[in-house]
Amino acid sequence: MRMEKRDETQKSITAVESTTRSNNSRVDKLQQLVHKDSTDGWEKSWEQGVTPWDLGEPTPIILHLHQTGALPKGRALVPGCGTGYDVVAIACPERHVVGLDISDIAIKKAVEVRAVGQKILASIRLEIS
């Protein structure tokens, strides 16, 4: 049983590392956008689809922690929630989750993700910071 959990954790870590390596050029582009225009760089990164952190699914380690019961119940905050996959993934009746993001585009995408996830989940709240 412990070996299976270790294997699952290693697979999650490997997936994140692989994604990170393949996104180096996207990270460079993101840095250019954010440093060039610090007041609107994040919004521009979403406009141009330069979002190397957005896996299109929950972060593997966050999902793993939730599925194994390692995340405490109660309240949770996901700052910089982007499309909100992590917010939707960890929300449950025993955990109230709030996602915050600075980008209006990201929040609009998160609302779409929430709409799909809400068929399964009772209460998810997304806010703009």
Backbone as CSV, one residue per row, in Angstrom:
resi,resn,N_x,N_y,N_z,CA_x,CA_y,CA_z,C_x,C_y,C_z
1,MET,0.823,-1.187,0.000,0.000,0.000,0.000,0.873,1.260,0.000
2,ARG,1.896,1.304,0.877,2.778,2.472,0.920,3.529,2.636,-0.388
3,MET,3.905,1.521,-0.989,4.636,1.561,-2.252,3.759,2.148,-3.357
4,GLU,2.461,1.810,-3.358,1.537,2.350,-4.358,1.425,3.863,-4.209
5,LYS,1.302,4.342,-2.966,1.206,5.784,-2.724,2.481,6.483,-3.175
6,ARG,3.621,5.869,-2.889,4.899,6.444,-3.297,4.970,6.525,-4.822
7,ASP,4.516,5.470,-5.505,4.513,5.461,-6.972,3.600,6.548,-7.528
8,GLU,2.409,6.721,-6.929,1.476,7.758,-7.372,2.087,9.144,-7.192
9,THR,2.712,9.366,-6.046,3.345,10.655,-5.772,4.468,10.917,-6.770
10,GLN,5.287,9.916,-7.044,6.391,10.076,-7.994,5.860,10.384,-9.386
11,LYS,4.764,9.740,-9.795,4.163,10.018,-11.103,3.699,11.468,-11.180
12,SER,3.099,11.969,-10.098,2.647,13.361,-10.063,3.820,14.319,-10.193
13,ILE,4.882,14.049,-9.462,6.074,14.902,-9.509,6.695,14.867,-10.900
14,THR,6.795,13.696,-11.491,7.359,13.550,-12.834,6.535,14.318,-13.858
15,ALA,5.211,14.269,-13.739,4.340,14.988,-14.674,4.570,16.492,-14.584
16,VAL,4.698,17.006,-13.363,4.931,18.438,-13.177,6.296,18.829,-13.732
17,GLU,7.327,18.036,-13.452,8.668,18.342,-13.959,8.700,18.320,-15.477
18,SER,8.033,17.364,-16.085,7.984,17.259,-17.541,7.302,18.478,-18.151
19,THR,6.191,18.884,-17.553,5.471,20.058,-18.035,6.332,21.298,-17.894
20,THR,7.052,21.407,-16.790,7.910,22.563,-16.549,9.003,22.664,-17.607
21,ARG,9.655,21.545,-17.911,10.720,21.567,-18.919,10.181,21.962,-20.292
22,SER,9.017,21.458,-20.664,8.487,21.736,-22.000,7.952,23.153,-22.125
23,ASN,7.781,23.844,-21.013,7.221,25.189,-21.038,8.265,26.290,-20.910
24,ASN,9.556,25.972,-20.999,10.585,26.991,-20.800,10.430,28.181,-21.731
25,SER,10.129,27.964,-23.013,9.961,29.095,-23.930,8.721,29.901,-23.556
26,ARG,7.691,29.238,-23.074,6.486,29.947,-22.645,6.765,30.756,-21.382
27,VAL,7.605,30.227,-20.516,7.981,30.953,-19.303,8.766,32.200,-19.681
28,ASP,9.679,32.079,-20.631,10.439,33.245,-21.102,9.495,34.314,-21.645
29,LYS,8.517,33.907,-22.448,7.543,34.848,-23.020,6.727,35.497,-21.904
30,LEU,6.322,34.713,-20.920,5.568,35.244,-19.791,6.379,36.299,-19.050
31,GLN,7.638,36.008,-18.793,8.491,36.972,-18.097,8.596,38.273,-18.879
32,GLN,8.696,38.173,-20.194,8.752,39.378,-21.023,7.468,40.191,-20.874
33,LEU,6.321,39.532,-20.923,5.041,40.233,-20.818,4.882,40.912,-19.465
34,VAL,5.189,40.196,-18.405,4.981,40.727,-17.061,5.976,41.833,-16.742
35,HIS,7.235,41.660,-17.135,8.241,42.683,-16.836,8.088,43.914,-17.725
36,LYS,7.625,43.718,-18.943,7.458,44.841,-19.868,6.340,45.766,-19.402
37,ASP,5.249,45.197,-18.941,4.095,45.987,-18.516,3.584,45.424,-17.197
38,SER,4.187,45.863,-16.112,3.867,45.282,-14.812,2.427,45.529,-14.381
39,THR,1.778,46.562,-14.903,0.397,46.829,-14.503,-0.602,45.952,-15.236
40,ASP,-0.258,45.478,-16.421,-1.215,44.712,-17.218,-0.616,43.418,-17.766
41,GLY,0.546,43.046,-17.286,1.240,41.879,-17.824,0.486,40.575,-17.668
42,TRP,-0.150,40.386,-16.508,-0.884,39.136,-16.289,-2.074,39.037,-17.235
43,GLU,-2.774,40.147,-17.406,-3.933,40.137,-18.316,-3.480,39.833,-19.742
44,LYS,-2.361,40.425,-20.133,-1.834,40.170,-21.480,-1.409,38.714,-21.642
45,SER,-0.868,38.127,-20.586,-0.471,36.715,-20.689,-1.688,35.833,-20.942
46,TRP,-2.815,36.155,-20.304,-4.043,35.387,-20.553,-4.591,35.671,-21.948
47,GLU,-4.543,36.931,-22.372,-5.015,37.284,-23.723,-4.256,36.510,-24.792
48,GLN,-2.947,36.382,-24.608,-2.097,35.737,-25.610,-1.956,34.229,-25.388
49,GLY,-2.600,33.722,-24.353,-2.513,32.289,-24.081,-1.158,31.849,-23.566
50,VAL,-0.415,32.780,-22.989,0.904,32.466,-22.434,0.704,32.162,-20.945
51,THR,0.249,30.952,-20.684,-0.069,30.529,-19.325,0.564,29.162,-19.051
52,PRO,1.898,29.126,-18.932,2.584,27.840,-18.771,2.207,27.092,-17.494
53,TRP,1.662,27.766,-16.519,1.259,27.126,-15.271,-0.085,26.422,-15.411
54,ASP,-0.856,26.763,-16.433,-2.200,26.201,-16.599,-2.106,24.855,-17.309
55,LEU,-2.312,23.790,-16.555,-2.197,22.440,-17.091,-3.469,21.979,-17.801
56,GLY,-4.549,22.763,-17.672,-5.822,22.338,-18.239,-6.514,21.306,-17.367
57,GLU,-6.009,21.139,-16.174,-6.538,20.186,-15.198,-5.964,20.561,-13.838
58,PRO,-6.476,19.957,-12.764,-5.920,20.281,-11.444,-4.435,19.931,-11.362
59,THR,-3.710,20.660,-10.540,-2.307,20.363,-10.287,-2.228,18.957,-9.688
60,PRO,-1.414,18.079,-10.274,-1.393,16.681,-9.817,-1.175,16.502,-8.317
61,ILE,-0.276,17.250,-7.731,-0.011,17.057,-6.303,-1.187,17.540,-5.459
62,ILE,-1.853,18.612,-5.875,-3.038,19.098,-5.153,-4.134,18.038,-5.203
63,LEU,-4.360,17.490,-6.375,-5.363,16.442,-6.542,-5.014,15.221,-5.686
64,HIS,-3.751,14.852,-5.684,-3.294,13.709,-4.880,-3.549,13.958,-3.388
65,LEU,-3.197,15.134,-2.909,-3.401,15.451,-1.494,-4.878,15.409,-1.129
66,HIS,-5.722,15.910,-2.022,-7.168,15.890,-1.774,-7.688,14.453,-1.750
67,GLN,-7.300,13.678,-2.735,-7.800,12.304,-2.850,-7.338,11.410,-1.702
68,THR,-6.192,11.695,-1.146,-5.682,10.882,-0.036,-6.155,11.389,1.324
69,GLY,-6.897,12.493,1.329,-7.399,13.033,2.585,-6.381,13.847,3.351
70,ALA,-5.281,14.208,2.717,-4.224,14.960,3.397,-4.556,16.444,3.558
71,LEU,-5.501,16.966,2.777,-5.883,18.372,2.918,-6.919,18.498,4.030
72,PRO,-6.723,19.441,4.945,-7.693,19.593,6.032,-9.033,20.132,5.530
73,LYS,-10.079,19.816,6.259,-11.413,20.342,5.950,-11.485,21.767,6.492
74,GLY,-12.550,22.472,6.185,-12.724,23.836,6.664,-12.688,24.814,5.513
75,ARG,-11.800,25.776,5.585,-11.695,26.808,4.553,-10.351,26.721,3.858
76,ALA,-10.388,27.033,2.557,-9.140,27.026,1.784,-9.144,28.211,0.837
77,LEU,-7.984,28.785,0.626,-7.801,29.893,-0.302,-6.809,29.460,-1.370
78,VAL,-7.175,29.701,-2.629,-6.270,29.409,-3.740,-5.932,30.743,-4.403
79,PRO,-4.853,31.413,-3.946,-4.467,32.680,-4.565,-3.899,32.432,-5.955
80,GLY,-4.200,33.335,-6.886,-3.735,33.154,-8.258,-4.328,31.891,-8.859
81,CYS,-5.630,31.697,-8.667,-6.278,30.435,-9.043,-6.380,30.213,-10.546
82,GLY,-6.154,31.257,-11.350,-6.231,31.077,-12.804,-7.571,30.529,-13.225
83,THR,-7.563,29.438,-13.981,-8.808,28.860,-14.482,-9.602,28.131,-13.408
84,GLY,-9.049,27.986,-12.236,-9.806,27.449,-11.109,-9.879,25.941,-11.001
85,TYR,-9.061,25.227,-11.763,-9.112,23.763,-11.689,-8.833,23.258,-10.278
86,ASP,-7.870,23.866,-9.594,-7.559,23.426,-8.233,-8.713,23.742,-7.283
87,VAL,-9.360,24.886,-7.484,-10.499,25.269,-6.645,-11.599,24.221,-6.762
88,VAL,-11.944,23.879,-7.989,-13.001,22.895,-8.226,-12.589,21.526,-7.684
89,ALA,-11.330,21.166,-7.883,-10.861,19.834,-7.482,-10.919,19.605,-5.976
90,ILE,-10.631,20.639,-5.185,-10.570,20.413,-3.736,-11.836,20.827,-3.002
91,ALA,-12.775,21.457,-3.698,-14.024,21.848,-3.052,-14.839,20.601,-2.721
92,CYS,-15.430,20.625,-1.549,-16.304,19.534,-1.127,-17.214,20.096,-0.035
93,PRO,-18.251,19.373,0.331,-19.157,19.905,1.356,-18.458,20.279,2.666
94,GLU,-17.355,19.620,2.986,-16.640,19.914,4.233,-15.542,20.964,4.068
95,ARG,-15.346,21.465,2.855,-14.281,22.433,2.612,-14.809,23.559,1.727
96,HIS,-14.841,24.779,2.262,-15.239,25.966,1.500,-13.980,26.537,0.853
97,VAL,-13.981,26.627,-0.465,-12.786,27.053,-1.190,-13.063,28.363,-1.914
98,VAL,-12.159,29.316,-1.765,-12.240,30.594,-2.470,-11.018,30.706,-3.367
99,GLY,-11.260,31.000,-4.643,-10.171,31.227,-5.582,-10.074,32.705,-5.908
100,LEU,-8.879,33.248,-5.903,-8.647,34.656,-6.225,-7.708,34.752,-7.419
101,ASP,-7.965,35.715,-8.278,-7.026,35.980,-9.363,-7.111,37.445,-9.743
102,ILE,-6.009,37.977,-10.243,-5.922,39.378,-10.633,-6.444,39.610,-12.051
103,SER,-6.524,38.553,-12.839,-6.905,38.667,-14.247,-8.394,38.419,-14.463
104,ASP,-9.058,39.366,-15.106,-10.475,39.192,-15.445,-10.673,38.015,-16.396
105,ILE,-9.759,37.835,-17.327,-9.857,36.725,-18.281,-9.760,35.393,-17.538
106,ALA,-8.836,35.296,-16.608,-8.688,34.063,-15.826,-9.961,33.772,-15.044
107,ILE,-10.542,34.801,-14.445,-11.767,34.609,-13.668,-12.906,34.147,-14.568
108,LYS,-13.011,34.718,-15.760,-14.062,34.268,-16.691,-13.883,32.792,-17.032
109,LYS,-12.650,32.388,-17.249,-12.378,30.974,-17.529,-12.702,30.115,-16.303
110,ALA,-12.391,30.623,-15.120,-12.676,29.880,-13.890,-14.177,29.704,-13.689
111,VAL,-14.943,30.716,-14.031,-16.400,30.609,-13.916,-16.919,29.514,-14.850
112,GLU,-16.330,29.408,-16.036,-16.717,28.340,-16.965,-16.374,26.969,-16.387
113,VAL,-15.187,26.842,-15.818,-14.773,25.575,-15.207,-15.702,25.243,-14.042
114,ARG,-16.026,26.255,-13.255,-16.928,26.051,-12.115,-18.286,25.565,-12.579
115,ALA,-18.800,26.141,-13.672,-20.115,25.745,-14.181,-20.140,24.255,-14.519
116,VAL,-19.065,23.765,-15.088,-18.975,22.337,-15.400,-18.869,21.533,-14.104
117,GLY,-18.024,21.984,-13.195,-17.811,21.275,-11.936,-18.989,21.340,-10.992
118,GLN,-19.825,22.356,-11.123,-20.926,22.538,-10.195,-22.003,21.473,-10.362
119,LYS,-21.978,20.777,-11.458,-22.917,19.674,-11.616,-22.637,18.609,-10.563
120,ILE,-21.406,18.581,-10.080,-20.997,17.591,-9.088,-20.875,18.226,-7.699
121,LEU,-20.388,19.451,-7.650,-20.075,20.095,-6.378,-21.153,21.090,-5.973
122,ALA,-21.342,21.234,-4.686,-22.404,22.087,-4.179,-22.057,23.575,-4.197
123,SER,-20.941,23.973,-3.583,-20.679,25.409,-3.478,-19.217,25.734,-3.742
124,ILE,-19.015,26.519,-4.775,-17.682,27.009,-5.106,-17.835,28.508,-5.307
125,ARG,-16.938,29.275,-4.732,-17.022,30.719,-4.853,-15.725,31.232,-5.454
126,LEU,-15.838,32.006,-6.520,-14.661,32.595,-7.154,-14.745,34.101,-7.035
127,GLU,-13.632,34.730,-6.691,-13.601,36.175,-6.534,-12.421,36.753,-7.284
128,ILE,-12.565,38.005,-7.654,-11.465,38.732,-8.289,-10.792,39.571,-7.226
129,SER,-9.478,39.525,-7.217,-8.716,40.322,-6.261,-8.064,41.466,-6.995
